[in-house]
Amino acid sequence: MDVSDSTFYTYVVALAVSGVIQLVIAGVGFGAGKGMRILSALFGVGFLAYAIYLAFIFDGGEFRMFYYAFIAPILFIVQIVRARGERAKANQAA
């Protein structure tokens, strides 16, 4: 896939931001379970590492654009909100 320089740099920045968001979710937790926090941390480290690689080590050629990197934080946030809602309902019923 041929992309312009601006598209490439935008992708790298967005990938890094996505990684940081995932790491914040993992670190703070926001009521997420242990498994979700570990998974979020793994995704965050992966996204951030790939962004660092592309920004500082990559010297041109082919690279992969992972669109999932932009969907993953949204999915994790939705899952956290759902889990908190279910927990709140369970606490009210008890």
Coordinates of C-alpha atoms in Angstrom, one line a residue:
M1 CA 0.0 0.0 0.0
D2 CA 1.4 3.4 -1.0
V3 CA 0.6 6.2 1.4
S4 CA 1.7 9.8 1.6
D5 CA 4.1 10.9 4.3
S6 CA 1.3 12.8 6.1
T7 CA -0.8 9.6 6.2
F8 CA 2.1 7.7 7.5
Y9 CA 2.9 10.1 10.3
T10 CA -0.7 10.5 11.2
Y11 CA -0.9 6.7 11.5
V12 CA 2.2 6.6 13.7
V13 CA 0.8 9.3 16.0
A14 CA -2.7 7.6 16.2
L15 CA -1.1 4.3 16.9
A16 CA 1.0 5.7 19.7
V17 CA -2.1 7.5 21.2
S18 CA -4.1 4.2 20.9
G19 CA -1.3 2.4 22.8
V20 CA -1.2 5.0 25.5
I21 CA -5.0 4.8 25.9
Q22 CA -4.8 1.0 26.2
L23 CA -2.0 1.4 28.9
V24 CA -4.1 3.9 30.8
I25 CA -7.1 1.5 30.7
A26 CA -4.8 -1.3 32.0
G27 CA -3.2 0.8 34.7
V28 CA -6.2 2.5 36.1
G29 CA -8.6 -0.3 35.5
F30 CA -11.8 1.6 35.6
G31 CA -13.4 -1.5 37.2
A32 CA -12.2 -3.9 34.5
G33 CA -11.3 -7.4 35.5
K34 CA -7.8 -8.7 35.8
G35 CA -7.9 -10.5 32.4
M36 CA -9.2 -7.4 30.6
R37 CA -6.5 -5.3 32.2
I38 CA -3.8 -7.7 31.2
L39 CA -5.1 -7.9 27.6
S40 CA -5.4 -4.1 27.4
A41 CA -1.7 -3.8 28.6
L42 CA -0.6 -6.3 26.0
F43 CA -2.4 -4.4 23.2
G44 CA -1.1 -1.1 24.5
V45 CA 2.5 -2.3 24.6
G46 CA 2.2 -3.8 21.1
F47 CA 0.7 -0.6 19.6
L48 CA 3.1 1.7 21.3
A49 CA 6.1 -0.5 20.4
Y50 CA 5.0 -0.6 16.7
A51 CA 4.6 3.2 16.7
I52 CA 8.1 3.6 18.1
Y53 CA 9.5 1.2 15.6
L54 CA 7.8 3.0 12.7
A55 CA 8.8 6.4 14.0
F56 CA 12.5 5.8 14.8
I57 CA 13.7 2.5 13.2
F58 CA 11.7 2.0 10.1
D59 CA 13.5 3.4 7.0
G60 CA 10.9 3.0 4.3
G61 CA 9.4 0.2 2.3
E62 CA 6.4 -1.8 3.2
F63 CA 4.6 -1.6 6.5
R64 CA 1.3 -2.9 7.9
M65 CA -1.6 -0.7 8.9
F66 CA -3.6 -2.2 11.7
Y67 CA -7.0 -0.6 11.7
Y68 CA -7.8 -2.7 14.7
A69 CA -5.5 -0.4 16.7
F70 CA -8.1 2.3 16.5
I71 CA -11.0 0.0 17.2
A72 CA -9.5 -1.8 20.2
P73 CA -9.6 1.1 22.7
I74 CA -13.3 1.7 21.8
L75 CA -14.1 -2.0 22.3
F76 CA -12.3 -2.0 25.7
I77 CA -14.1 1.1 26.9
V78 CA -17.5 -0.4 25.8
Q79 CA -16.7 -3.6 27.7
I80 CA -15.7 -1.7 30.8
V81 CA -18.9 0.3 30.7
R82 CA -21.0 -2.8 30.3
A83 CA -19.2 -4.6 33.1
R84 CA -19.6 -1.6 35.4
G85 CA -23.3 -1.5 34.6
E86 CA -23.8 -5.2 35.3
R87 CA -21.9 -4.9 38.5
A88 CA -24.1 -1.9 39.6
K89 CA -27.3 -3.9 38.8
A90 CA -26.0 -6.8 40.8
N91 CA -25.2 -4.6 43.8
Q92 CA -28.6 -3.0 43.7
A93 CA -30.3 -6.4 43.6
A94 CA -28.3 -7.6 46.6

